[in-house]
XYZ file of C-alpha atoms in Angstrom:
434
model
C -21.900 -33.987 9.103
C -21.326 -30.618 10.741
C -19.728 -32.283 13.762
C -17.513 -34.417 11.516
C -16.382 -31.314 9.653
C -15.717 -29.496 12.917
C -13.548 -32.341 14.216
C -11.688 -32.468 10.888
C -11.016 -28.721 11.025
C -9.907 -29.024 14.647
C -7.526 -31.929 13.996
C -6.028 -30.225 10.942
C -5.478 -27.013 12.902
C -3.824 -28.930 15.736
C -1.631 -30.818 13.253
C -0.372 -27.590 11.678
C 0.198 -26.068 15.104
C 2.052 -29.153 16.273
C 4.261 -29.077 13.177
C 5.037 -25.409 13.753
C 5.951 -25.982 17.386
C 7.996 -29.103 16.656
C 10.103 -27.495 13.934
C 12.384 -24.775 15.271
C 11.057 -21.455 14.025
C 8.150 -23.198 12.318
C 5.642 -20.962 14.090
C 6.788 -17.998 11.987
C 5.387 -19.649 8.862
C 1.960 -18.834 7.465
C 0.474 -22.353 7.925
C 1.035 -22.095 11.677
C -0.316 -18.546 11.876
C -3.383 -19.447 9.803
C -4.037 -22.541 11.933
C -3.771 -20.386 15.051
C -6.464 -18.080 13.670
C -8.737 -21.009 12.845
C -8.246 -22.528 16.297
C -8.700 -19.345 18.331
C -11.162 -17.376 16.186
C -13.113 -19.699 13.884
C -13.565 -23.000 15.726
C -14.996 -21.602 19.010
C -17.838 -20.049 16.999
C -19.056 -23.300 15.423
C -20.474 -25.647 18.142
C -23.274 -23.302 19.170
C -24.502 -23.050 15.575
C -24.789 -26.774 14.889
C -28.126 -27.205 16.681
C -29.376 -23.678 15.974
C -32.834 -24.054 14.397
C -32.556 -20.618 12.780
C -29.626 -21.639 10.599
C -30.332 -22.387 6.903
C -31.483 -25.974 6.466
C -29.688 -26.651 3.166
C -26.455 -27.876 4.727
C -25.101 -24.329 4.818
C -23.195 -24.814 8.058
C -21.560 -28.031 6.845
C -20.621 -26.259 3.614
C -19.053 -23.380 5.546
C -17.062 -25.749 7.766
C -15.823 -27.856 4.863
C -14.852 -24.784 2.851
C -12.969 -23.388 5.859
C -11.061 -26.669 6.049
C -10.210 -26.380 2.338
C -8.887 -22.858 2.875
C -6.703 -24.035 5.751
C -5.324 -26.890 3.653
C -4.511 -24.452 0.842
C -2.430 -22.419 3.288
C -0.120 -25.411 3.768
C -0.077 -26.449 0.102
C 0.687 -22.943 -1.111
C 3.437 -22.561 1.477
C 5.147 -25.746 0.327
C 4.953 -24.655 -3.314
C 6.488 -21.260 -2.657
C 9.131 -21.853 -0.024
C 11.964 -22.727 -2.428
C 12.095 -19.296 -4.055
C 15.381 -17.768 -5.170
C 16.778 -14.782 -3.243
C 15.596 -12.307 -5.900
C 16.516 -8.627 -5.814
C 18.847 -7.742 -2.982
C 20.991 -4.776 -2.103
C 23.262 -3.412 0.562
C 21.807 -0.654 2.710
C 23.323 2.030 4.900
C 22.290 1.528 8.508
C 22.668 5.253 9.097
C 20.214 6.090 6.316
C 17.813 3.348 7.332
C 17.648 4.693 10.869
C 17.203 8.243 9.591
C 14.245 7.050 7.518
C 12.962 5.093 10.499
C 12.990 8.240 12.623
C 11.177 10.282 9.965
C 8.546 7.583 9.425
C 8.021 7.200 13.169
C 7.584 10.940 13.724
C 5.180 11.245 10.803
C 3.154 8.261 11.971
C 3.100 9.553 15.545
C 1.790 12.928 14.374
C -1.125 11.343 12.546
C -1.840 8.979 15.441
C -2.103 12.088 17.608
C -4.365 13.823 15.084
C -6.609 10.757 14.932
C -6.884 10.770 18.707
C -8.003 14.416 18.615
C -11.039 13.664 16.438
C -14.446 13.807 18.069
C -15.979 10.549 19.225
C -18.453 10.388 16.347
C -15.626 10.275 13.791
C -13.141 8.245 15.819
C -15.331 5.536 17.320
C -17.708 4.657 14.499
C -17.407 1.106 13.230
C -16.881 2.055 9.577
C -14.404 4.942 9.364
C -14.589 7.476 6.557
C -13.136 10.817 5.499
C -10.576 12.470 7.758
C -10.296 9.485 10.110
C -9.297 7.208 7.225
C -6.729 9.742 5.982
C -5.143 10.040 9.424
C -4.898 6.270 9.878
C -3.491 5.941 6.348
C -0.441 7.976 7.367
C -0.366 6.753 10.972
C 0.699 3.367 9.568
C 4.101 4.943 8.852
C 4.925 4.518 12.531
C 4.788 0.743 12.061
C 7.236 0.957 9.158
C 9.628 3.039 11.226
C 9.410 0.535 14.058
C 10.073 -2.433 11.752
C 13.230 -0.801 10.384
C 14.473 0.097 13.861
C 13.832 -3.419 15.176
C 15.709 -4.985 12.286
C 18.690 -2.678 12.792
C 18.694 -3.156 16.564
C 18.551 -6.936 16.220
C 21.816 -6.749 14.289
C 23.588 -4.106 16.375
C 22.396 -2.537 19.598
C 22.618 1.081 18.488
C 21.261 3.790 20.830
C 19.394 5.515 17.989
C 17.519 2.342 17.061
C 16.630 1.785 20.718
C 15.254 5.299 21.129
C 13.112 4.917 18.021
C 11.773 1.590 19.297
C 10.903 3.054 22.704
C 9.242 6.067 21.092
C 7.110 3.887 18.824
C 6.176 1.525 21.638
C 4.522 4.406 23.509
C 1.939 4.632 20.735
C 1.581 0.861 20.567
C 0.988 0.882 24.324
C -1.926 3.268 23.818
C -3.413 1.160 21.029
C -2.993 -2.119 22.925
C -3.752 -1.200 26.545
C -6.212 1.674 26.136
C -7.875 0.898 22.787
C -7.726 -2.871 23.342
C -6.495 -3.621 19.817
C -5.526 -7.282 19.524
C -4.059 -6.779 16.047
C -1.537 -4.225 17.253
C -0.531 -6.487 20.154
C 0.106 -9.395 17.789
C 1.860 -7.117 15.301
C 4.297 -5.764 17.892
C 5.082 -9.224 19.282
C 5.590 -10.765 15.838
C 7.791 -7.938 14.541
C 10.087 -8.228 17.560
C 10.198 -12.014 17.267
C 10.882 -11.962 13.513
C 13.650 -9.370 13.800
C 15.429 -11.572 16.352
C 14.797 -14.670 14.234
C 16.099 -13.185 10.989
C 19.289 -11.756 12.482
C 20.101 -13.860 15.527
C 18.144 -17.054 14.788
C 16.559 -16.677 18.200
C 13.256 -18.552 18.375
C 10.636 -17.681 20.964
C 10.237 -20.551 23.473
C 7.475 -22.949 22.494
C 5.584 -22.576 25.760
C 5.405 -18.815 25.188
C 3.952 -19.374 21.712
C 1.398 -21.841 23.087
C 0.452 -19.395 25.843
C -0.091 -16.646 23.286
C -2.936 -18.662 21.762
C -4.633 -18.786 25.153
C -4.366 -14.997 25.314
C -5.840 -14.833 21.810
C -8.940 -16.693 23.007
C -9.154 -14.389 26.030
C -8.993 -11.437 23.640
C -11.835 -12.901 21.581
C -13.989 -13.253 24.696
C -13.182 -9.921 26.325
C -12.435 -7.499 23.468
C -15.866 -5.881 23.233
C -16.326 -5.289 26.964
C -12.687 -4.263 27.391
C -12.917 -1.539 24.728
C -16.218 -0.337 26.144
C -14.537 0.109 29.529
C -11.225 1.638 28.435
C -11.806 3.366 25.099
C -15.431 4.075 24.257
C -16.429 5.474 27.647
C -14.025 8.433 27.725
C -11.864 7.791 30.794
C -10.701 4.181 31.293
C -12.742 2.243 33.844
C -10.375 -0.449 35.105
C -12.885 -1.762 37.632
C -15.184 -2.661 34.751
C -12.286 -4.507 33.112
C -11.821 -6.604 36.248
C -15.536 -7.411 36.236
C -15.434 -9.038 32.779
C -16.731 -12.587 33.189
C -14.650 -14.675 30.792
C -16.270 -17.955 31.830
C -19.754 -16.623 31.102
C -18.644 -15.191 27.764
C -17.127 -18.547 26.836
C -20.343 -20.354 27.801
C -22.415 -18.008 25.633
C -20.054 -18.402 22.685
C -20.123 -22.195 22.849
C -23.898 -22.366 23.332
C -24.999 -19.615 20.941
C -22.228 -19.659 18.347
C -20.226 -16.798 16.928
C -21.582 -14.048 14.674
C -18.800 -14.210 12.069
C -19.308 -17.886 11.311
C -23.074 -17.391 11.315
C -22.572 -14.689 8.669
C -20.359 -17.068 6.695
C -22.947 -19.854 6.675
C -25.787 -17.540 5.605
C -23.642 -15.931 2.908
C -22.439 -19.227 1.408
C -26.020 -20.487 1.379
C -27.284 -17.442 -0.532
C -24.344 -17.196 -2.938
C -24.419 -20.884 -3.911
C -28.205 -20.982 -4.272
C -28.322 -17.871 -6.491
C -24.941 -18.212 -8.247
C -24.184 -14.714 -6.951
C -20.450 -14.792 -7.661
C -18.385 -11.629 -8.137
C -15.405 -13.365 -9.833
C -12.884 -11.333 -7.860
C -14.245 -7.852 -8.552
C -14.497 -7.285 -4.808
C -10.702 -6.938 -4.737
C -10.867 -4.014 -7.134
C -13.612 -2.411 -5.069
C -11.659 -2.646 -1.821
C -8.589 -1.122 -3.476
C -10.720 1.749 -4.784
C -12.197 2.232 -1.323
C -8.751 2.265 0.287
C -6.718 4.316 -2.179
C -9.038 6.618 -4.134
C -9.754 9.643 -1.902
C -13.232 11.039 -2.409
C -11.969 14.395 -1.116
C -9.739 14.716 -4.195
C -11.663 13.022 -7.018
C -15.170 13.598 -5.722
C -17.678 11.098 -4.369
C -19.439 10.679 -7.719
C -16.252 9.753 -9.576
C -15.202 7.379 -6.845
C -18.597 5.672 -6.912
C -18.284 5.321 -10.690
C -15.073 3.317 -10.236
C -16.792 0.612 -8.217
C -17.889 -2.578 -9.938
C -21.405 -3.541 -8.976
C -21.372 -6.874 -7.168
C -24.203 -9.307 -6.397
C -25.651 -9.367 -2.904
C -23.945 -11.637 -0.396
C -26.927 -12.189 1.863
C -30.608 -12.808 1.357
C -32.804 -9.749 1.659
C -33.734 -9.329 5.303
C -30.564 -10.789 6.806
C -28.409 -8.201 8.570
C -24.957 -9.133 9.940
C -24.452 -8.125 13.558
C -22.796 -4.689 13.914
C -19.027 -4.845 14.320
C -18.657 -8.331 12.853
C -16.193 -9.148 10.080
C -17.016 -11.035 6.861
C -14.026 -13.485 7.048
C -11.774 -14.311 4.122
C -13.628 -17.557 3.512
C -16.741 -15.578 2.635
C -15.143 -13.418 -0.060
C -13.166 -16.404 -1.381
C -16.340 -18.455 -1.888
C -18.265 -15.448 -3.206
C -15.641 -15.020 -5.926
C -15.148 -18.531 -7.316
C -17.234 -20.971 -5.277
C -15.073 -23.800 -3.896
C -12.222 -22.778 -6.198
C -11.981 -19.616 -4.124
C -9.875 -21.557 -1.638
C -7.036 -21.096 -4.133
C -6.844 -17.503 -2.929
C -5.356 -18.836 0.290
C -2.906 -20.993 -1.661
C -1.769 -17.921 -3.601
C -1.327 -15.855 -0.438
C 0.628 -18.685 1.198
C 2.869 -19.204 -1.852
C 3.730 -15.507 -2.053
C 4.445 -15.335 1.667
C 6.595 -18.471 1.459
C 8.682 -16.883 -1.280
C 9.131 -13.716 0.763
C 10.047 -15.724 3.872
C 12.532 -17.867 1.953
C 14.300 -14.767 0.640
C 14.237 -13.209 4.109
C 15.912 -16.280 5.614
C 18.672 -15.959 3.020
C 19.520 -12.466 4.272
C 17.445 -10.281 1.955
C 16.784 -7.139 3.998
C 13.920 -5.864 1.853
C 12.154 -9.217 2.131
C 12.748 -9.326 5.888
C 10.977 -5.994 6.255
C 8.209 -7.064 3.890
C 7.525 -10.283 5.784
C 7.513 -8.477 9.124
C 4.911 -6.078 7.752
C 2.864 -8.801 6.017
C 2.154 -11.357 8.732
C -0.733 -9.487 10.356
C -2.496 -8.648 7.055
C -2.041 -12.317 6.112
C -3.699 -13.438 9.343
C -6.517 -10.958 8.720
C -7.114 -12.777 5.438
C -8.744 -15.438 7.628
C -10.713 -13.207 9.990
C -11.568 -10.238 7.740
C -11.132 -10.648 3.957
C -8.440 -11.941 1.631
C -7.672 -8.563 0.076
C -6.162 -7.343 3.352
C -2.766 -8.535 2.124
C -3.045 -6.757 -1.249
C -4.143 -3.517 0.411
C -1.177 -3.743 2.788
C 1.320 -4.412 -0.006
C 0.170 -1.392 -2.003
C 0.643 0.799 1.072
C 4.039 -0.734 1.811
C 5.181 -0.193 -1.777
C 4.128 3.469 -1.730
C 6.298 4.313 1.260
C 8.953 1.617 1.668
C 10.283 1.486 -1.900
C 11.435 5.151 -1.732
C 13.009 4.440 1.669
C 14.959 1.445 0.374
C 16.088 3.328 -2.729
C 17.344 6.180 -0.549
C 19.123 3.846 1.900
C 20.647 1.620 -0.780
C 24.408 1.776 -1.233
C 25.418 1.708 -4.924
C 27.061 -1.530 -6.028
C 30.647 -0.195 -6.423
C 30.643 0.973 -2.807
C 28.899 -2.088 -1.385
C 30.604 -4.987 0.298
C 31.137 -8.132 -1.739
C 29.603 -10.267 0.994
C 26.152 -11.194 -0.334
C 25.018 -12.359 3.096
C 25.485 -8.873 4.586
C 22.725 -6.719 3.091
C 22.897 -3.825 5.584
C 26.178 -2.051 5.947
C 27.220 0.508 8.509
C 30.024 2.873 7.555
C 32.141 4.184 10.421
C 33.718 7.439 9.318
C 36.175 7.618 12.198
C 38.032 4.534 11.056
C 38.950 2.895 7.791
C 36.800 -0.202 8.074
C 33.283 -1.250 7.155
C 31.088 -3.492 9.245
C 28.495 -5.672 7.554
C 25.024 -6.426 8.856
C 22.989 -9.430 7.836
């Protein structure tokens, strides 16, 4: 049954990917992105586990595969339910003010990226960051917001200021991608550029480029650990060690031995279902407390008191491999059993509504979707609350920016399809930006 489930998950992933590639711009939708994560991250981990005699013998692996397929299906169903949303709140924004905010956000984020890089190795390189490192990365995210605004403005009009902001921000992305080997930042940069061009110019990335990116995603899965060890964890980058990475051998080991994340998923689902150890969604509250309640301000004891005690997710004695992620399928099942797949339907429906509004020219929704795609993809590989954590952070910083940049209604253009407006003070005309 495990092989049947694996083939079903594979065929469904390929079907969603084929649909996204066939439909112009379809690969910007969440079903395509989710299917890409299942194909490049989840599926390669399964074959080696099927004949593993150390796996639970209660059909745990088959259960994990089938539940993963349900979650993928919910991504498509939720997207279809939410993609006919109305435009919602919209406004006209001053390009000059948006770029000013973009510059401020970029400088602030760059400062905290620099401060994070100055931390000692024990604080900066540990797998589970705490304290000062978390605070620095919390504000370093502002650089991404500044970049998103600049990309959106530059896609509409090639202004020198927007270009300089983009180049400045890309220096820090270069460090995170090339030196730190962060696949998430690489995907984030590529998707933000692609979405800005899609929203404003309806330029779609060539299909062969999109297909090639999935090959690079698999390469990243195989080489990430060794790459970071050579370029980031060892002090000075060792490029010779990077060239010595044996991708073929890593692929052989993955296929023969299976992947640690899916192994964790199978063991967790087995324990949770056998012991009815469901948390009924309280894990979402706990992750929000962890992310947004600073122990330095409220005290560790008060922060601990805010947590809701959850059941164990693994049997006593089982320890997940260091550096592995739980996957969104694990926390979805641990909350509501098989009904937990509805979490993915909800995420997809919300993203579809945002995307629909963005395609109708809503600037705020364009920015929100650009900043949401990576957290949404992490809902597959990490945990489903990634998207909620990201939206809280976005709301804290982007709502004030949009309020500041908004042009009051009496001064705004009457053209609803032009939500960003640039005012040229040396002439008596206004130019709209959509």
